Every structure is written in structure tokens, then in C-alpha cells.
Short mmCIF file of N, CA and C and ligand atoms in Angstrom, two decimals:
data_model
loop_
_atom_site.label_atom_id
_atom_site.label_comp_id
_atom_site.label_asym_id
_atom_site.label_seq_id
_atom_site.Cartn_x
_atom_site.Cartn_y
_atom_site.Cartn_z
N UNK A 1 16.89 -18.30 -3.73
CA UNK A 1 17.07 -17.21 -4.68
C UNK A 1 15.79 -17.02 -5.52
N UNK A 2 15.04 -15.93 -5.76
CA UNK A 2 14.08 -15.38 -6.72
C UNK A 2 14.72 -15.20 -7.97
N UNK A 3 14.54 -15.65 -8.97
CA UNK A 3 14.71 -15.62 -10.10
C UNK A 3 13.57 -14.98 -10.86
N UNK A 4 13.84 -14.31 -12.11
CA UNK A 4 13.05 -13.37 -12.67
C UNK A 4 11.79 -13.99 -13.26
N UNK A 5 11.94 -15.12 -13.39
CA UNK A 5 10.91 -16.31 -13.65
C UNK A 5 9.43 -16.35 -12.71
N UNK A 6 10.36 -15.88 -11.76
CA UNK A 6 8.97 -16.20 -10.22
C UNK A 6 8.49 -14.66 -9.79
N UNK A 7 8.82 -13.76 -10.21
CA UNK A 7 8.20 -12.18 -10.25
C UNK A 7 7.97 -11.77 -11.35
N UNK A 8 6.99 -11.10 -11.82
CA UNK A 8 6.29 -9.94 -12.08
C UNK A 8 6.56 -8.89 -11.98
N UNK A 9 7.21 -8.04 -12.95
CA UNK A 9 7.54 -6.40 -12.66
C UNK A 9 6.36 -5.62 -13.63
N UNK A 10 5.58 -4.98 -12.92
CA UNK A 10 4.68 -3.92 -13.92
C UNK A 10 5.45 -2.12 -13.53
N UNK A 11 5.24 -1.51 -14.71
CA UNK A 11 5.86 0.02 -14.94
C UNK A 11 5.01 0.38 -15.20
N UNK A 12 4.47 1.83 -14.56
CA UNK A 12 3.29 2.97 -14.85
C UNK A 12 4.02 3.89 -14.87
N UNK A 13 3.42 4.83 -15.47
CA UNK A 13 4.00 6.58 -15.38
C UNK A 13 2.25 6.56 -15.69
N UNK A 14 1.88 7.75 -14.15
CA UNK A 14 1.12 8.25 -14.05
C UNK A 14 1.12 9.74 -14.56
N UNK A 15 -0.21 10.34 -14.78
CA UNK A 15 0.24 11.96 -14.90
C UNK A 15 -0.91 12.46 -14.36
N UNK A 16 -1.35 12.28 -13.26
CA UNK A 16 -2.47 12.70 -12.06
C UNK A 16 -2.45 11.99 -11.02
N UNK A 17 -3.24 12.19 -10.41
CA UNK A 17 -3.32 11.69 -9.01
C UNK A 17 -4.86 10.47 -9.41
N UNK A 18 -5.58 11.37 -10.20
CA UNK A 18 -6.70 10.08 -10.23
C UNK A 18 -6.27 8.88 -11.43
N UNK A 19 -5.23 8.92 -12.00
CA UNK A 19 -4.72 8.00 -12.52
C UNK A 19 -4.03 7.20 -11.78
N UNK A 20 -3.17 7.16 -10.81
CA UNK A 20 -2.36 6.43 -9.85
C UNK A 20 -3.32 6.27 -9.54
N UNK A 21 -4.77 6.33 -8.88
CA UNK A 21 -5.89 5.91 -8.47
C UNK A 21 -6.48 4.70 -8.85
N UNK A 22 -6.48 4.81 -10.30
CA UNK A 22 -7.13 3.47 -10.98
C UNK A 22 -5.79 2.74 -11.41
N UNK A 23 -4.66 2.73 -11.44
CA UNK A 23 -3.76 1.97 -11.47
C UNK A 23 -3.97 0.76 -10.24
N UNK A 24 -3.91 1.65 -8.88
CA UNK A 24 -4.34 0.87 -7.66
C UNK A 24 -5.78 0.04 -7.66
N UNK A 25 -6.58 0.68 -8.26
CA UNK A 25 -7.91 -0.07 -8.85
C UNK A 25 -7.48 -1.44 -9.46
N UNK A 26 -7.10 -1.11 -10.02
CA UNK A 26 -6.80 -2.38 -11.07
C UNK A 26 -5.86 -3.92 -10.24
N UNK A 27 -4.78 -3.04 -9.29
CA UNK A 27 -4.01 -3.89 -8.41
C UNK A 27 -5.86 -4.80 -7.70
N UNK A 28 -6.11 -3.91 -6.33
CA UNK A 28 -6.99 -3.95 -5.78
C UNK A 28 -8.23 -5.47 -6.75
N UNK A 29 -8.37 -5.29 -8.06
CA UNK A 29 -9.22 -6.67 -8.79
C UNK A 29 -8.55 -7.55 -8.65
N UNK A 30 -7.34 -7.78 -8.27
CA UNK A 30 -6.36 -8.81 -8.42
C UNK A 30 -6.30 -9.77 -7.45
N UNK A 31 -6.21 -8.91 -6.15
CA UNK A 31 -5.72 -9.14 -4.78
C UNK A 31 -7.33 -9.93 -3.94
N UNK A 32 -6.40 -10.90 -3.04
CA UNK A 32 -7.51 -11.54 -2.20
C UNK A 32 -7.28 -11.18 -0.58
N UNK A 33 -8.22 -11.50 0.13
CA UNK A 33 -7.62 -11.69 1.32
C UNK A 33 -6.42 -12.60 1.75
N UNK A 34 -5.58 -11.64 2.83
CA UNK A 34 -4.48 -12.20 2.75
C UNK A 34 -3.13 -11.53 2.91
N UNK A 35 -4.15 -10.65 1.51
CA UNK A 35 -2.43 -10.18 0.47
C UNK A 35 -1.71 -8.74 1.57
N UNK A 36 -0.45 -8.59 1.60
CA UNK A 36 0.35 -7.56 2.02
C UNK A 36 0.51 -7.06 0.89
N UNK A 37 0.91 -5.61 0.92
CA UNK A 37 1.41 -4.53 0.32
C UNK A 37 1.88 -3.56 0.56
N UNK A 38 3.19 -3.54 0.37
CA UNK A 38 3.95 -2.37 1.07
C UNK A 38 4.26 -1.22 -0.11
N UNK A 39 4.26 -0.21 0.72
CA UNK A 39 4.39 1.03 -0.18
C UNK A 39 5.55 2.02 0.32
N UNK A 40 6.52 1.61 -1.33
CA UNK A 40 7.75 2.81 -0.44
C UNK A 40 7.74 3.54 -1.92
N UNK A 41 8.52 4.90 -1.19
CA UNK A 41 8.85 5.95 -2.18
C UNK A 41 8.83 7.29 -0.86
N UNK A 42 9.33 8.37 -1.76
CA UNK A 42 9.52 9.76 -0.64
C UNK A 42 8.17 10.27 -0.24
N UNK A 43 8.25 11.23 0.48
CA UNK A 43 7.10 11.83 1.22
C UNK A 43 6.59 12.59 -0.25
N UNK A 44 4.94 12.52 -0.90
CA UNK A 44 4.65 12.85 -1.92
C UNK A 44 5.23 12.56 -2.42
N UNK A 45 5.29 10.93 -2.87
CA UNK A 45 5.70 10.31 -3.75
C UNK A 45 3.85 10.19 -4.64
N UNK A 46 3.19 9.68 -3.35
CA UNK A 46 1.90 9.12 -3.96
C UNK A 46 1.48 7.58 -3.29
N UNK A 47 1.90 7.93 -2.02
CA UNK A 47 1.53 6.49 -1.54
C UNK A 47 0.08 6.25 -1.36
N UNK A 48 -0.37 7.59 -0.12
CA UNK A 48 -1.66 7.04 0.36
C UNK A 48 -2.50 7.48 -0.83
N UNK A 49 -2.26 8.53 -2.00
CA UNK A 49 -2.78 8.56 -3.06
C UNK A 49 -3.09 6.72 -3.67
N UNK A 50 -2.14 6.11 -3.70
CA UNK A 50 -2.10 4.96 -4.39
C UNK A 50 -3.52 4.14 -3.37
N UNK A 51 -3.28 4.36 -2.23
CA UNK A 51 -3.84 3.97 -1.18
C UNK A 51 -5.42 3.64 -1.41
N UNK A 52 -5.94 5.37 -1.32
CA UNK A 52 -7.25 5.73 -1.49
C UNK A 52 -7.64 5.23 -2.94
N UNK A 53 -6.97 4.82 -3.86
CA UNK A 53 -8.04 4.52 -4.89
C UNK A 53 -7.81 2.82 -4.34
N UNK A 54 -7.09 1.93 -3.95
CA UNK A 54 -7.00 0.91 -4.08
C UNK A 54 -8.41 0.22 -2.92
N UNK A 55 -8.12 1.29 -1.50
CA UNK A 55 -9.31 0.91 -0.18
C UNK A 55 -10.38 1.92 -0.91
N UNK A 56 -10.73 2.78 -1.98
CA UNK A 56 -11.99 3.02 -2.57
C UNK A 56 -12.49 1.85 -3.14
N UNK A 57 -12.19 1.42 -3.92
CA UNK A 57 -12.53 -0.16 -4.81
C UNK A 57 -12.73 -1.17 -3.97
N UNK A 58 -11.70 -1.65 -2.79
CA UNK A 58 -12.32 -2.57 -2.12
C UNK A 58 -13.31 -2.28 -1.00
N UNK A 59 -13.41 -1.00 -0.97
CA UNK A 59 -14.57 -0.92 0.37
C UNK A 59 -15.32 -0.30 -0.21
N UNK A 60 -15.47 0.24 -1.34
CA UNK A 60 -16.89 1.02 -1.96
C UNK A 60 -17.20 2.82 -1.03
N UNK A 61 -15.49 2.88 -0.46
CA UNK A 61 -15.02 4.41 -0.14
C UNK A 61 -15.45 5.46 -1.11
N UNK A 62 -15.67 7.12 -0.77
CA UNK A 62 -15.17 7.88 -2.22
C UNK A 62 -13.66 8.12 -1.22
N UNK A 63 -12.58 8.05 -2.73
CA UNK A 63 -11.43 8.65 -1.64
C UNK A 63 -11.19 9.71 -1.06
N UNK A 64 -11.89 10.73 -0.91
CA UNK A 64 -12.03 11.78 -0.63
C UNK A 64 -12.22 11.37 1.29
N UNK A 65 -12.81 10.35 1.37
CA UNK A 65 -13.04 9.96 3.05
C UNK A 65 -12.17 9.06 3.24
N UNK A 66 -11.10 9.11 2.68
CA UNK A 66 -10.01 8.06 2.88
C UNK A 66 -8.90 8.76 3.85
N UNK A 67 -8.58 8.91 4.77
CA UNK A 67 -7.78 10.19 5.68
C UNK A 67 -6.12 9.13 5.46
N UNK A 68 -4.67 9.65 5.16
CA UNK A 68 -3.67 8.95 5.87
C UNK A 68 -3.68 8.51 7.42
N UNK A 69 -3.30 7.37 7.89
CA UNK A 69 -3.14 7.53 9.57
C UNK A 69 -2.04 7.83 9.70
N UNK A 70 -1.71 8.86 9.77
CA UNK A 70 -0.10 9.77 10.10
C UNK A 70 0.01 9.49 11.16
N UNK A 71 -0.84 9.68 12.43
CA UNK A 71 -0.68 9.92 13.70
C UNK A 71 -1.20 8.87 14.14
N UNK A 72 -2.45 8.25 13.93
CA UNK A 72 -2.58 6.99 14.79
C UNK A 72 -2.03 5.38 13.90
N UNK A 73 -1.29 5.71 13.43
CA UNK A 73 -0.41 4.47 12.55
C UNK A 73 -1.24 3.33 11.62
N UNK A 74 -2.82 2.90 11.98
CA UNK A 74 -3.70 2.05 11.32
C UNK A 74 -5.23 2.77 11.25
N UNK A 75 -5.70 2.59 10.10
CA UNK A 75 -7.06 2.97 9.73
C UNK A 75 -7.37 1.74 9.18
N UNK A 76 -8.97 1.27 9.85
CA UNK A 76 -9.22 -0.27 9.35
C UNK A 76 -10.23 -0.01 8.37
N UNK A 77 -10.81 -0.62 7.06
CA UNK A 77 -12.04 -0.45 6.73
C UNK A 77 -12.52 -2.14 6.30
N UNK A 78 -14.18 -2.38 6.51
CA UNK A 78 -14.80 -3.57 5.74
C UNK A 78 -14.45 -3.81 4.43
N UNK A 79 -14.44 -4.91 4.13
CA UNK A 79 -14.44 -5.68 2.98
C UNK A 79 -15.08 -6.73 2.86
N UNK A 80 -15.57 -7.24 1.60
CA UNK A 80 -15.94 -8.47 1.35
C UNK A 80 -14.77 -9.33 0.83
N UNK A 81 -13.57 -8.97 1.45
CA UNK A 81 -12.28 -9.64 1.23
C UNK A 81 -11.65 -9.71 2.39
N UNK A 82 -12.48 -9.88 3.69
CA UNK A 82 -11.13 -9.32 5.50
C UNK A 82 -11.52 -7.72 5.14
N UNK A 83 -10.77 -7.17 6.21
CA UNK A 83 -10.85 -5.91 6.77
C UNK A 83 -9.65 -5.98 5.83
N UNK A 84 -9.58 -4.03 5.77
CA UNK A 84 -8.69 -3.52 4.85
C UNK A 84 -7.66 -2.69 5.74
N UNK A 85 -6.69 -3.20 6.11
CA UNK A 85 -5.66 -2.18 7.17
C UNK A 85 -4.63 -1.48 6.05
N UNK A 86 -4.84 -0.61 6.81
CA UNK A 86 -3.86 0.91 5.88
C UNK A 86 -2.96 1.17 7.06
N UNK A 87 -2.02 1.14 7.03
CA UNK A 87 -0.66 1.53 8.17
C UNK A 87 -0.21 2.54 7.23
N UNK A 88 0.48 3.72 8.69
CA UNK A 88 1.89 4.78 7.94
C UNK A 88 2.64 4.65 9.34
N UNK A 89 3.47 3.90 8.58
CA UNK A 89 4.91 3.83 10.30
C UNK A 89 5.71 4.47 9.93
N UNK A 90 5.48 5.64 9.43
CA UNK A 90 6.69 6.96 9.24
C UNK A 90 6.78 7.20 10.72
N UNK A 91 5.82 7.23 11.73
CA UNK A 91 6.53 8.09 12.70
C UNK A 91 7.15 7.44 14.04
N UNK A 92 6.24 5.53 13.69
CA UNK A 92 6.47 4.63 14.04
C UNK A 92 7.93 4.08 14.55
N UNK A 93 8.87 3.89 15.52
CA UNK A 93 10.02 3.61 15.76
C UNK A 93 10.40 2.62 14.88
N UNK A 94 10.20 1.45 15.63
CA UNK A 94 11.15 0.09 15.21
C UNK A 94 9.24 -1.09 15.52
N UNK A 95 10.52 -2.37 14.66
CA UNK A 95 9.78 -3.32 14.94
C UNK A 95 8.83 -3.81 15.83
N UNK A 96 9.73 -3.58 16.85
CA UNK A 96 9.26 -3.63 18.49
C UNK A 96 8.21 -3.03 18.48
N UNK A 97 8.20 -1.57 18.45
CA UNK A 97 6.70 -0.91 18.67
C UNK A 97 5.58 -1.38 17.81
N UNK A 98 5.85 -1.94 16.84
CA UNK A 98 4.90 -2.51 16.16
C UNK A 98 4.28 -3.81 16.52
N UNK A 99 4.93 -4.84 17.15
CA UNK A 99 4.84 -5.74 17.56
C UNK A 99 4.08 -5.49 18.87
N UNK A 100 4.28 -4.04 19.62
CA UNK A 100 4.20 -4.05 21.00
C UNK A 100 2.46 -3.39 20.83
N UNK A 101 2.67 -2.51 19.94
CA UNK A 101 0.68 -2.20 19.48
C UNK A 101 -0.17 -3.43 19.13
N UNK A 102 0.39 -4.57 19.03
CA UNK A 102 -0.90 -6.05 18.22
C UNK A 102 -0.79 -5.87 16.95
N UNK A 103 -0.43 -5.20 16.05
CA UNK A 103 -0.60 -5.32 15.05
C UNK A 103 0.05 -6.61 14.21
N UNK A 104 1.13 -6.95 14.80
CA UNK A 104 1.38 -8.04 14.29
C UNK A 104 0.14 -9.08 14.01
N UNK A 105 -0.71 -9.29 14.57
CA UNK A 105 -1.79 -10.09 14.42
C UNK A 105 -2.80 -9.81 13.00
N UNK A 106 -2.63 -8.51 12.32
CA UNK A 106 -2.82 -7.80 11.26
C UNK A 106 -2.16 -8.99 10.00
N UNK A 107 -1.05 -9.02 10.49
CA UNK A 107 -0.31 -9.93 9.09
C UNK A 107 -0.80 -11.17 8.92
N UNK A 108 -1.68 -11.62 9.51
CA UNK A 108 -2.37 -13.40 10.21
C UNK A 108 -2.57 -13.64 8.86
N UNK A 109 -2.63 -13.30 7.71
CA UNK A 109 -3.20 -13.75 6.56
C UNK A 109 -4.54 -13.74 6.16
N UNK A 110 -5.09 -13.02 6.96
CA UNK A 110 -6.88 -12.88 6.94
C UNK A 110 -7.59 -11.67 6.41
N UNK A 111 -6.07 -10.77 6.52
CA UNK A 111 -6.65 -9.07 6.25
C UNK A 111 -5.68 -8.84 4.77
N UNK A 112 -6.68 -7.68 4.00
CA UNK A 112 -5.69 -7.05 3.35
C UNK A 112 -4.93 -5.76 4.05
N UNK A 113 -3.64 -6.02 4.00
CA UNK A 113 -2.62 -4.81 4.38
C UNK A 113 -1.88 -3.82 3.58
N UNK A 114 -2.70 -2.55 3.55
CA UNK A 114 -1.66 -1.75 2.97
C UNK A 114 -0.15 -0.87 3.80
N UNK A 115 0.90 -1.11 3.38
CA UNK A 115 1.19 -0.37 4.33
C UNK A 115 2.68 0.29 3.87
N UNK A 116 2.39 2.11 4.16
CA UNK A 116 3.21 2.87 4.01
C UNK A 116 4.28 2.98 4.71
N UNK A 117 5.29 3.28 4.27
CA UNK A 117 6.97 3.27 5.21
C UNK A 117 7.41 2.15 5.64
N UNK A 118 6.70 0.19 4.88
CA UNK A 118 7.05 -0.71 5.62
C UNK A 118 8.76 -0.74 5.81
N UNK A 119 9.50 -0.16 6.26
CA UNK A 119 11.16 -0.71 5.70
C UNK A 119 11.00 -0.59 6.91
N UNK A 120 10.57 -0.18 8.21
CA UNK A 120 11.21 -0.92 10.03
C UNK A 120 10.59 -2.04 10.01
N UNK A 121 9.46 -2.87 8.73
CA UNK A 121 9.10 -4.03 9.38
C UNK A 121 9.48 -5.01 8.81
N UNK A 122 10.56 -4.83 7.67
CA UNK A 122 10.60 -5.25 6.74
C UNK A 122 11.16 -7.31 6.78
N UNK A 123 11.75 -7.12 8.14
CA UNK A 123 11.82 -8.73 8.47
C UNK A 123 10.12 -9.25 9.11
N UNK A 124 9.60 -8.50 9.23
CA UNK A 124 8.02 -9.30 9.41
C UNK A 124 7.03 -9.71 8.37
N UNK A 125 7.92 -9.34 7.17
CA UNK A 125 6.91 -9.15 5.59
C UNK A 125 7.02 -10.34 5.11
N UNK A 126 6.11 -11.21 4.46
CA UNK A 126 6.28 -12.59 3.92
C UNK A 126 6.61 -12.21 2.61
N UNK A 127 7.21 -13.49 1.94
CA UNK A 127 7.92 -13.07 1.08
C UNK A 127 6.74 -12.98 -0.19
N UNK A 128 5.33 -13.40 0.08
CA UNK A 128 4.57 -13.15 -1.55
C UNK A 128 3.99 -11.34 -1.10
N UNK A 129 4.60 -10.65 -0.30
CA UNK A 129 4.67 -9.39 -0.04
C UNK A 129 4.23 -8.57 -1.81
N UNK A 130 3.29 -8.25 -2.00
CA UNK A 130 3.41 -6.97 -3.05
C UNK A 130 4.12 -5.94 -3.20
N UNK A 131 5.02 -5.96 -3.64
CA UNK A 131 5.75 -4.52 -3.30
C UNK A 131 5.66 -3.49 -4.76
N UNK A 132 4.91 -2.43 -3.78
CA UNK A 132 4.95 -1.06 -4.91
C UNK A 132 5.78 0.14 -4.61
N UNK A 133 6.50 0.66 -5.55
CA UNK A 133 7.34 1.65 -5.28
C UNK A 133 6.95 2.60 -6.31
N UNK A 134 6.93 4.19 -5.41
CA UNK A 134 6.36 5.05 -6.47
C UNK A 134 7.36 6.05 -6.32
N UNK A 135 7.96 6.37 -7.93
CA UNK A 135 8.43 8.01 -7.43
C UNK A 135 8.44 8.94 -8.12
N UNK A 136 8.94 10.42 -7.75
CA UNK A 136 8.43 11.40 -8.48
C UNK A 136 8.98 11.84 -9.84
N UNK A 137 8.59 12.27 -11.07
CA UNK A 137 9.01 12.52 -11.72
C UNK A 137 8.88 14.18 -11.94
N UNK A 138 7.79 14.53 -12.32
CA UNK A 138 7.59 15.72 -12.34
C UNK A 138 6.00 16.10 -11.76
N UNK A 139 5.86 17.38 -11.24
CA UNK A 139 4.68 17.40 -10.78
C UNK A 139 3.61 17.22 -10.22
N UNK A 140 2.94 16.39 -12.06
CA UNK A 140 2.20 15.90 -11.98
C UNK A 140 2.31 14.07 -12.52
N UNK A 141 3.71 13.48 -12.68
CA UNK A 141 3.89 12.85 -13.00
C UNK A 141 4.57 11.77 -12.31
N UNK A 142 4.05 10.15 -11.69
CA UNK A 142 5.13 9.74 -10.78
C UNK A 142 5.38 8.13 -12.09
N UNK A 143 6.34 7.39 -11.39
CA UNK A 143 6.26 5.97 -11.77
C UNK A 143 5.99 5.37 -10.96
N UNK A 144 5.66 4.09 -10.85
CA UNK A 144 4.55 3.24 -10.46
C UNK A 144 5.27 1.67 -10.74
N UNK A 145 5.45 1.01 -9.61
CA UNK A 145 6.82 -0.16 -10.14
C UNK A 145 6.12 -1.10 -8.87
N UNK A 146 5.26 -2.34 -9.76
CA UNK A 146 5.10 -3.33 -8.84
C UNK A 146 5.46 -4.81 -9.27
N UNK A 147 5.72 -4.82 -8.19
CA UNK A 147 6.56 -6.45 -7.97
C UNK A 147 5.80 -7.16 -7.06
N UNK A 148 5.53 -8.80 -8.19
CA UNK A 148 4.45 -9.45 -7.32
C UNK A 148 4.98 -10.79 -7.80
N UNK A 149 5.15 -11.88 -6.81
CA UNK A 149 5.01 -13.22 -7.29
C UNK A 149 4.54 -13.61 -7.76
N UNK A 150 4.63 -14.55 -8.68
CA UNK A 150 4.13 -15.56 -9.64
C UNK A 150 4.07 -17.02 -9.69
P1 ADP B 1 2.78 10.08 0.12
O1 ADP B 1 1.71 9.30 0.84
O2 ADP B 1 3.70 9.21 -0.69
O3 ADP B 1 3.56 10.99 1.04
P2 ADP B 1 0.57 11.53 -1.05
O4 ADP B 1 -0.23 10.53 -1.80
O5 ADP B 1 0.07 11.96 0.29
O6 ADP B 1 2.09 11.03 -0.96
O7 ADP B 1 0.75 12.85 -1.91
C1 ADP B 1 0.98 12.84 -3.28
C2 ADP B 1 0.61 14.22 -3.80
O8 ADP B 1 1.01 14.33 -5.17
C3 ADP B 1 -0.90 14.45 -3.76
O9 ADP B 1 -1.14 15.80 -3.43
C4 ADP B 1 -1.34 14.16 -5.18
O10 ADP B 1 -2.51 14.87 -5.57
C5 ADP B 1 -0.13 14.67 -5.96
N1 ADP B 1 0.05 14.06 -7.29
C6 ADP B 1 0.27 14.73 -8.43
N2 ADP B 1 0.41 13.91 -9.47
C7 ADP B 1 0.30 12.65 -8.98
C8 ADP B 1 0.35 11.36 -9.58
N3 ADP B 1 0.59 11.17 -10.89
N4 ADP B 1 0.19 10.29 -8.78
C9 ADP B 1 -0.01 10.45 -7.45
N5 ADP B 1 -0.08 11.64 -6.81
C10 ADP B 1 0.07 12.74 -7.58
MG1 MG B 2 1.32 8.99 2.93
#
């Protein structure tokens, strides 16, 4: 059992997009190689938003060249922390197909993983998993809810 003792809950209310940016900045100083991070919330919630400022900071990106992989499911970039994998398994089936692309080898503990729509992988996620959940409030306004071991 996790007890409230052994997590970390942080609350944001953003009111831009380049603010959820440096929120993820700030995650991103924290994090080592290794770390998972899954990102749930609705379509424009603000995931790969959260995304691009977090793989701007660790790869020295502008996010502007940060693309979602909608269609090819992983975008890798350098780090001086492991490679930085960005997954979106929105269109992604099941476990299986994930397992059946290699990516499982992604979770080895060597890379940082961001990854959007994790809930088909969600029995492959270790449990010091980051989990951020973003959702909409208005507009220009989302919340920002991460949960991290301690
Ligand atoms: P998702 O990946 O969750 O589907 P995106 O990050 O692609 O969502 O899209 C979020 C959209 O909402 C972007 O167009 C972004 O500019 C806009 N937006 C407006 N306000 C915010 C905010 N506070 N935080 C994040 N995105 C915001
Ligand atoms: Mg997205």
C-alpha cells in the first residue's frame, strides 16, 4: 500500500501554454536518467505542450522543433541524461503492440521516457513512474497534478 507519506502531490493552474512549459522545466531539473513519465488528460489537455518544454530543457530543443509522434508512436532526442523518448500510443492498440515494436527495451532504466496516453501500458510502468495529469479548465487555463515518489 502507498501511503501519503511516500508521494508527493504538486498542483499548478497554468494560464498559457508557455507556462505549462516551464512548469515541465522545472519537473525536467529534477529528473535523472531513468525516470518514466506518463502523461494523461483529454486530447488538448496539454500533454505534448507539457512535453516540449520539458525535452526543450533537457535537450537544449526550441519547442517549436519539438513535433508530437502521433503517427510514428516514438520521437528520440540526446541528452546528457540517456536519450529522451517521447511516445503518443493514442493510436497505438494494446500492450502487445508495444512490446511487439522493442520499445519495451525503452523502459531499461537508461532513458528518460515521456509518454502520452500511457493507460494500454499501464501494467509495464514501474511503480517510481511520475505521473502527470493535466486538465482543462478554461481556454487558456489547465491544472497540472504531479505525483512522484518520495
Ligand atoms: P495534448 O497533447 O494533451 O492533446 P496539446 O499540448 O497538443 O494537447 O494541445 C494543447 C493546446 O492548448 C495547445 O494548442 C496549447 O497552445 C493550448 N493551451 C492553451 N492554454 C494552455 C495551457 N495553460 N497549458 C497548456 N496548453 C495550453
Ligand atoms: Mg499530444
Amino acid at each position: 500500500m502507498i501511503t501519503d507519506s511516500q508521494l508527493n502531490l504538486q498542483v499548478y493552474v497554468t494560464t498559457s501554454a508557455e507556462e505549462t512549459q516551464e512548469v515541465a522545466r522545472n519537473i525536467a531539473r529534477s529528473i535523472d536518467r531513468g525516470c518514466i513519465i506518463a502523461l494523461t488528460g483529454d486530447l488538448g489537455a496539454g500533454k505534448t505542450t507539457f512535453s516540449k518544454g520539458l525535452i526543450s530543457e533537457l535537450c537544449v530543443y526550441e519547442p517549436q522543433h519539438i513535433q508530437s509522434p502521433t503517427f510514428i508512436y516514438l520521437n528520440t532526442y540526446p541528452s546528457n541524461r540517456g536519450l529522451v523518448c517521447h511516445f503518443d500510443l493514442y493510436r497505438l492498440g494494446d500492450a502487445c503492440a508495444f512490446e511487439d515494436l522493442g520499445f519495451c527495451d525503452y523502459l531499461d532504466g537508461d532513458h528518460i521516457c515521456l509518454i502520452e496516453w500511457p493507460e494500454i501500458i499501464e501494467s509495464l510502468l514501474p511503480k517510481q513512474t511520475i505521473r502527470v495529469n493535466l486538465s482543462y479548465i478554461s481556454e487558456s487555463q489547465r491544472r497540472i497534478e504531479i505525483e512522484r515518489m518520495i
